[in-house]
Every structure is written in structure tokens, then in C-alpha cells.
């Protein structure tokens, strides 16, 4: 009997010591498998005398049941422990702050934002978007726009010229987006209604001028287009852009070789220290140049000025961006300072639309 007791103790000790399911299975096979210690003892029952069998039978079967139960219990405990360990190792601390994803970190530059806003507004008014090259010929930048060779108005443009070519002609960086007027008109047939946003260049630099800046050109040509259309177009655009109902503008006579008459447009505003509020107050702020397209420009584009007429305007994108978003220094636009961009920039997926909101 003490042998059986010893066997029982040994097996139960081994069960307890089994660290994983594999080790436990080895213990089971060693005790209850075909050649296991308990199985071997059970096999010996047949050879015993009836008295011996009467005593050993229940004792061995009891041991078999006891060991079987102990193994089952240990197996469950090991299984639970394995799950616990896995859960512990895969824990996610949901209280940690969310790590910023590139999408939420990135910003759209105010110039790109305003460019998109302007395009959304004029797109809604039925204007298409046209483009021209940054490197221009003298012809498109000046000549075709009624600036003849030697015309003093050329001097007003502080042009960046490239080295002269062998034939004496010189390429230049376009000083305004107006070259896109003739480039676009000569490719098509009237009526025209387009804008042309783009990069422009002048040799100039101070708080409100940078050598590279942005303009948006606008042009409408049809048989009966007149100054009333121009005024309505500008008022409607400015109200939409500045997101206010009270835009008031005034025309001041001006001069551009490619328009006749030529006007500069001021918008009513209030100046409160550094802040400028459009649509209220007693001040006026110059905002763009415009006019009725000069017949010579239509002729350059192969259009009969006896039949067609229209208006054009040119506006500084950087300038209206500064006004709308209260950005005091133009030069910061071009400095690529991430802190500045974080402050003045826009969320990447907030596309400006008229129904969804321009700047919100
Ligand atoms: N191109 C002019 C400028 O840069 C602006 C302008 C455009 C004026 C179209 C009239 C018509 O100052």
C-alpha cells in the first residue's frame, strides 16, 4: 500500500511540476498511457488472487481516477495561464495620447488655399481655368498686350530678363498673368470666360512685395459684355471670397496698355490696428486692376473688335490671402517656416467649396 501511496505522490508532484501542456501530456502518458505505471499495475490485476484483487482493484481504479482528475484540472489551469500571459503581453494602453498621423500634421499653404477658393468661386460662376508658362516671350508678356517696343509702361514692370539669344530676343519671367489672355484667346473662339491663376515675377522686395508672387487673371469676351458685367462679377466674387454680404467697391481711373478704359478697384474696409475688416468702415483698400479689353489685344488674338468686346482683371492672390487671413508680412509666405505654416495653414482634406464652406 505504501508503494501505491508513494506512486500517487510522485505522479501528483509531476502533474503540479508540469509547466506547460506538453510536459503535462508526458506525465499522463507515463502514468495512464498504454505502458504507463498505473496501466501496468492494472494489467497485473488478472494474475492476483481474488482477495488481493478485491483490495487492489478499487485502490488502483481510485488512483487512476484521481490522477486523471488531477491532470484535467492542471490542464485547465495551464490553459488559463497561457491566455492570461498572452493578454498581458498584448495589452494596449488605451489611455495613451493619440500619435499624430501625417494627414493631421500636414498643412495646406494659405496661397494654395486661396488659389483653391478663388477657383471654386469662379468655377461656380462658369469660368474655366487656363494656364500659361512662367517663362514668357516678350511678345506675350508685352507686345501682344499693346505695350509697343520702348513703351514707358514696360519700365513699370521691373522685369527679370534672361540672357539675349543670338537673334537678340530675350525670354523673361512673366511679370503678370495677362499673357494668358492672348495665349488662350488665340487657341479658341469667342465667347470666352476664364480665369488664369499663376506665378508671376518682378524685381522687387519689401514687406508687401516679393520677387515671386501670384496673380489670378480673369477675362470675359462676348458680343455685349460691358462694364456692368465687370462690376457685378467683381462684387459677387469679393462677397463670396470675404464671406460677407456687404461688399462695396469703387472704380478709380487708372492706366494699363491692354485695357481701355482702365480702372483700379478699391473695396470699403475698416482698419482696426492691424486688423482690416472688409465691407464696413470708412477706408478704401486697393484690391485689383481691371478694364475693358483694348481692341489691339483682341486683334492680337485674331478676334474682331468690331464684333466682340469684354473685360479683364488681375488680382494678387497673396494680397487677398493676407487681407482675408490677417497675415501681416508677405515675405513669410515664402520662408517655409513650419511654425508659421502650422499657424496659418489649412487642414489637408478641408477642400474649399461654395456649399461646404470656403475657409471652414
Ligand atoms: N496685369 C495687370 C497688373 O499686373 C493687372 C490687370 C489685369 C489690369 C487685367 C487690367 C486687366 O498690374
XYZ file of C-alpha atoms and ligand atoms in Angstrom:
372
model
C 0.000 0.000 0.000
C 2.739 2.382 0.815
C 4.072 1.671 -2.715
C 0.789 2.865 -4.171
C 0.769 5.892 -1.909
C 4.328 6.709 -2.993
C 3.342 6.319 -6.683
C 0.347 8.585 -6.134
C 2.539 11.250 -4.522
C 5.149 11.035 -7.269
C 2.605 11.358 -10.063
C 0.741 14.234 -8.406
C 4.047 16.008 -7.818
C 4.920 15.572 -11.504
C 1.466 16.902 -12.502
C 1.990 20.000 -10.379
C 5.503 20.472 -11.752
C 4.396 20.315 -15.410
C 4.988 23.847 -16.753
C 3.091 23.511 -19.997
C 0.620 21.270 -21.785
C 3.404 19.308 -23.480
C 5.091 18.397 -20.154
C 1.686 17.501 -18.703
C 0.974 15.170 -21.614
C 4.300 13.386 -20.909
C 3.207 12.872 -17.285
C -0.138 11.498 -18.450
C 1.471 9.051 -20.849
C 3.925 7.901 -18.173
C 1.054 7.152 -15.757
C -2.048 6.357 -17.789
C -0.686 5.601 -21.281
C -0.633 2.039 -22.636
C 2.638 1.313 -20.887
C 2.137 3.791 -18.082
C 2.843 2.915 -14.466
C -0.818 2.727 -13.414
C -1.844 0.883 -16.589
C 0.869 -1.735 -15.938
C -0.371 -2.259 -12.378
C -3.958 -2.612 -13.659
C -2.790 -5.242 -16.122
C -1.408 -7.286 -13.146
C -4.865 -7.488 -11.506
C -5.793 -10.591 -13.533
C -2.965 -12.566 -12.065
C -3.840 -11.820 -8.471
C -5.739 -13.976 -6.024
C -9.391 -12.965 -5.523
C -8.581 -11.497 -2.086
C -5.725 -9.424 -3.368
C -7.784 -8.261 -6.361
C -10.617 -7.223 -4.051
C -8.297 -4.880 -2.259
C -6.071 -3.706 -5.156
C -8.863 -3.312 -7.769
C -10.648 -0.358 -6.092
C -7.335 1.095 -4.921
C -5.815 1.129 -8.433
C -9.012 2.341 -10.131
C -9.318 5.032 -7.473
C -5.741 6.094 -8.193
C -6.424 6.128 -11.941
C -9.453 8.393 -11.434
C -7.575 10.623 -9.018
C -4.619 11.062 -11.371
C -6.945 11.589 -14.369
C -8.831 14.327 -12.478
C -5.580 15.963 -11.348
C -4.302 16.047 -14.932
C -7.568 17.552 -16.234
C -7.512 20.235 -13.536
C -3.862 21.057 -14.220
C -4.563 21.219 -17.945
C -7.294 23.803 -17.423
C -5.079 25.844 -15.138
C -2.235 25.812 -17.692
C -4.645 26.811 -20.475
C -5.994 29.747 -18.455
C -2.480 30.835 -17.531
C -1.459 30.776 -21.199
C -4.387 33.056 -22.102
C -3.575 35.390 -19.218
C 0.056 35.599 -20.323
C -0.945 36.330 -23.902
C -3.419 39.011 -22.857
C -0.787 40.609 -20.653
C 1.805 40.626 -23.445
C -0.623 42.111 -25.970
C -2.001 44.838 -23.743
C -2.741 48.170 -25.440
C -2.791 51.206 -23.206
C -5.888 52.981 -24.453
C -5.192 55.937 -22.181
C -2.077 56.945 -24.165
C -2.495 60.125 -26.277
C -3.142 59.520 -29.976
C 0.019 59.827 -32.044
C -0.398 62.490 -34.739
C -0.790 60.981 -38.209
C 0.882 62.690 -41.197
C -2.558 63.618 -42.530
C -3.460 65.652 -39.451
C 0.042 67.155 -39.165
C 0.332 68.397 -42.746
C -0.966 71.837 -43.700
C -2.131 73.457 -46.910
C -0.292 76.740 -47.501
C -2.566 79.835 -47.416
C -1.642 80.620 -51.038
C -2.769 77.173 -52.187
C -5.890 77.539 -50.060
C -6.794 80.938 -51.545
C -5.949 79.687 -55.046
C -8.473 76.853 -54.482
C -11.046 79.242 -53.010
C -10.774 81.606 -55.997
C -11.054 78.669 -58.400
C -14.110 77.321 -56.552
C -15.907 80.685 -56.698
C -15.204 81.444 -60.364
C -15.799 77.791 -61.271
C -19.267 78.164 -59.784
C -19.795 81.270 -61.950
C -18.983 79.275 -65.094
C -15.343 80.303 -65.609
C -12.834 77.730 -66.840
C -9.238 77.670 -65.558
C -6.418 78.355 -68.044
C -2.652 78.297 -67.744
C 0.408 79.803 -69.375
C 4.173 79.376 -68.916
C 6.214 81.162 -66.231
C 8.993 81.782 -68.754
C 7.471 84.043 -71.387
C 8.373 85.743 -74.603
C 8.428 89.492 -74.893
C 5.589 89.109 -77.375
C 3.012 87.608 -74.975
C 4.111 89.500 -71.876
C 4.191 92.936 -73.602
C 3.830 93.240 -77.366
C 0.519 91.384 -77.803
C -0.840 93.300 -74.812
C -0.348 96.614 -76.596
C 2.952 97.573 -74.959
C 4.914 98.546 -78.079
C 8.736 98.333 -78.087
C 10.123 101.204 -75.999
C 6.748 101.949 -74.359
C 7.348 103.540 -70.931
C 4.794 101.228 -69.291
C 7.303 98.391 -69.738
C 9.538 100.147 -67.232
C 6.850 99.839 -64.556
C 7.241 96.077 -64.525
C 10.782 95.541 -63.113
C 11.203 92.585 -65.419
C 13.611 89.686 -64.887
C 15.191 89.022 -68.293
C 17.178 86.010 -69.458
C 20.416 86.492 -71.454
C 19.693 87.594 -75.044
C 19.585 84.865 -77.669
C 21.639 85.107 -80.869
C 18.813 86.826 -82.717
C 18.740 89.468 -79.950
C 15.393 88.333 -78.477
C 15.195 87.772 -74.764
C 12.967 85.441 -72.754
C 11.675 86.779 -69.440
C 9.821 85.697 -66.308
C 6.262 86.838 -66.797
C 5.523 89.980 -64.823
C 1.769 89.333 -64.715
C -0.768 86.648 -65.697
C -2.094 88.829 -68.539
C -0.060 86.929 -71.216
C -2.574 84.095 -70.677
C -5.257 86.394 -72.172
C -3.852 86.274 -75.722
C -2.443 82.735 -75.383
C -5.887 81.384 -74.532
C -7.949 83.520 -76.911
C -5.792 82.722 -79.952
C -6.374 78.981 -79.353
C -10.189 79.236 -79.348
C -13.219 81.147 -80.475
C -15.326 83.666 -78.536
C -17.254 83.743 -76.258
C -14.594 83.385 -73.521
C -14.977 83.222 -69.781
C -11.897 82.075 -67.895
C -9.533 82.739 -65.037
C -5.788 82.090 -65.084
C -4.142 81.779 -61.691
C -0.359 81.510 -61.658
C 3.121 82.551 -60.603
C 4.416 85.989 -61.505
C 7.799 87.674 -61.056
C 9.086 91.202 -60.554
C 12.400 92.502 -59.326
C 11.022 93.963 -56.106
C 11.197 93.091 -52.400
C 9.795 94.661 -49.225
C 7.062 93.924 -46.673
C 4.365 93.823 -49.340
C 6.422 92.758 -52.397
C 8.368 89.568 -53.107
C 10.259 88.814 -56.341
C 7.907 85.909 -56.933
C 4.208 86.295 -56.202
C 0.860 85.072 -57.509
C -1.894 86.609 -59.563
C -5.195 85.482 -60.924
C -6.266 86.860 -64.279
C -9.938 86.949 -65.273
C -11.383 87.518 -68.719
C -14.839 87.593 -70.299
C -15.370 88.280 -74.023
C -18.690 88.172 -75.833
C -20.695 90.408 -78.172
C -22.380 92.514 -75.488
C -20.117 92.195 -72.446
C -19.937 95.571 -70.697
C -18.668 97.278 -67.558
C -21.837 96.453 -65.629
C -20.953 92.775 -66.025
C -17.452 93.512 -64.789
C -18.729 95.293 -61.694
C -21.225 92.560 -60.891
C -18.611 89.838 -61.386
C -16.137 91.540 -59.056
C -18.743 92.322 -56.378
C -20.080 88.790 -56.473
C -16.594 87.334 -56.272
C -15.490 89.594 -53.405
C -18.655 88.937 -51.353
C -18.149 85.215 -51.788
C -14.425 85.347 -51.098
C -14.615 87.539 -47.988
C -17.693 85.609 -46.859
C -19.765 88.752 -46.232
C -22.883 90.286 -47.774
C -21.779 93.925 -47.616
C -19.017 94.304 -50.136
C -18.832 97.805 -51.573
C -16.374 98.638 -54.334
C -15.416 101.750 -56.219
C -13.653 102.159 -59.551
C -10.753 104.592 -59.836
C -9.428 105.564 -63.270
C -6.032 104.058 -63.974
C -3.826 103.030 -66.868
C -2.899 99.687 -68.380
C -1.923 99.481 -72.072
C -4.143 96.405 -72.566
C -7.409 97.873 -71.272
C -9.392 100.969 -72.200
C -10.809 102.335 -70.006
C -8.605 101.025 -67.192
C -9.622 101.040 -63.557
C -8.286 100.186 -60.180
C -10.809 98.737 -57.756
C -10.966 99.685 -54.092
C -13.042 97.866 -51.534
C -14.611 99.528 -48.473
C -12.962 98.481 -45.234
C -12.387 99.366 -41.607
C -8.854 99.408 -40.196
C -8.661 98.454 -36.518
C -4.968 98.487 -35.651
C -3.502 95.578 -37.597
C -6.879 94.132 -38.467
C -8.738 95.019 -41.651
C -12.472 94.372 -41.910
C -13.885 94.231 -45.405
C -17.367 95.637 -46.006
C -17.509 98.106 -43.090
C -15.866 101.360 -42.068
C -14.726 104.472 -43.891
C -11.447 103.362 -45.507
C -10.775 102.084 -49.022
C -8.287 99.408 -49.948
C -6.908 98.869 -53.421
C -7.522 95.304 -54.386
C -7.135 94.769 -58.148
C -6.686 96.241 -61.618
C -9.170 95.825 -64.451
C -10.712 97.354 -67.530
C -12.382 96.794 -70.877
C -10.046 94.829 -73.150
C -8.224 97.102 -75.612
C -9.194 96.462 -79.275
C -5.499 95.918 -80.107
C -5.378 92.962 -77.678
C -8.402 91.355 -79.322
C -6.714 91.900 -82.697
C -3.512 90.220 -81.422
C -5.662 87.188 -80.595
C -7.318 87.199 -84.021
C -10.664 88.446 -82.729
C -12.708 91.107 -84.498
C -13.023 94.051 -82.069
C -15.952 95.430 -84.088
C -17.977 92.376 -83.117
C -16.559 91.317 -79.738
C -15.733 93.150 -76.558
C -15.049 92.199 -72.984
C -13.355 92.851 -69.704
C -10.283 91.587 -67.908
C -8.988 91.891 -64.388
C -5.864 90.919 -62.479
C -5.667 90.361 -58.775
C -2.833 89.479 -56.370
C -3.553 86.092 -54.777
C -1.032 86.715 -51.994
C -2.542 90.105 -51.330
C -6.124 88.861 -50.937
C -4.813 85.944 -48.826
C -3.105 88.445 -46.477
C -6.288 90.506 -46.253
C -8.633 87.599 -45.652
C -6.487 85.738 -43.137
C -4.848 88.715 -41.404
C -1.288 87.812 -42.402
C 0.875 90.894 -41.899
C 4.082 90.153 -43.837
C 4.100 88.842 -47.411
C 7.669 87.536 -47.149
C 6.621 84.897 -44.591
C 4.655 83.183 -47.374
C 7.943 82.147 -48.958
C 10.070 81.333 -45.905
C 8.864 77.727 -45.397
C 8.791 78.141 -41.601
C 6.863 75.142 -40.246
C 5.682 77.054 -37.163
C 4.203 79.729 -39.413
C 2.590 77.106 -41.648
C 1.077 75.348 -38.610
C -0.449 78.644 -37.519
C -1.742 79.958 -40.848
C -2.127 76.713 -42.828
C -5.246 74.668 -43.509
C -6.209 71.023 -42.954
C -5.393 68.911 -45.987
C -8.864 67.462 -46.518
C -10.859 70.675 -45.971
C -11.329 71.465 -49.648
C -12.916 74.864 -50.239
C -16.342 74.577 -51.843
C -19.201 77.034 -52.061
C -21.745 74.730 -50.436
C -19.379 73.178 -47.880
C -17.778 76.491 -46.860
C -14.709 78.177 -48.291
C -12.462 78.597 -45.289
C -14.112 76.412 -42.632
N -1.805 92.798 -65.360
C -2.133 93.900 -64.505
C -1.080 94.020 -63.407
O -0.346 93.078 -63.200
C -3.484 93.730 -63.889
C -4.583 93.785 -64.888
C -5.055 92.635 -65.463
C -5.174 95.002 -65.222
C -6.079 92.659 -66.385
C -6.187 95.040 -66.115
C -6.644 93.900 -66.711
O -0.989 95.006 -62.718
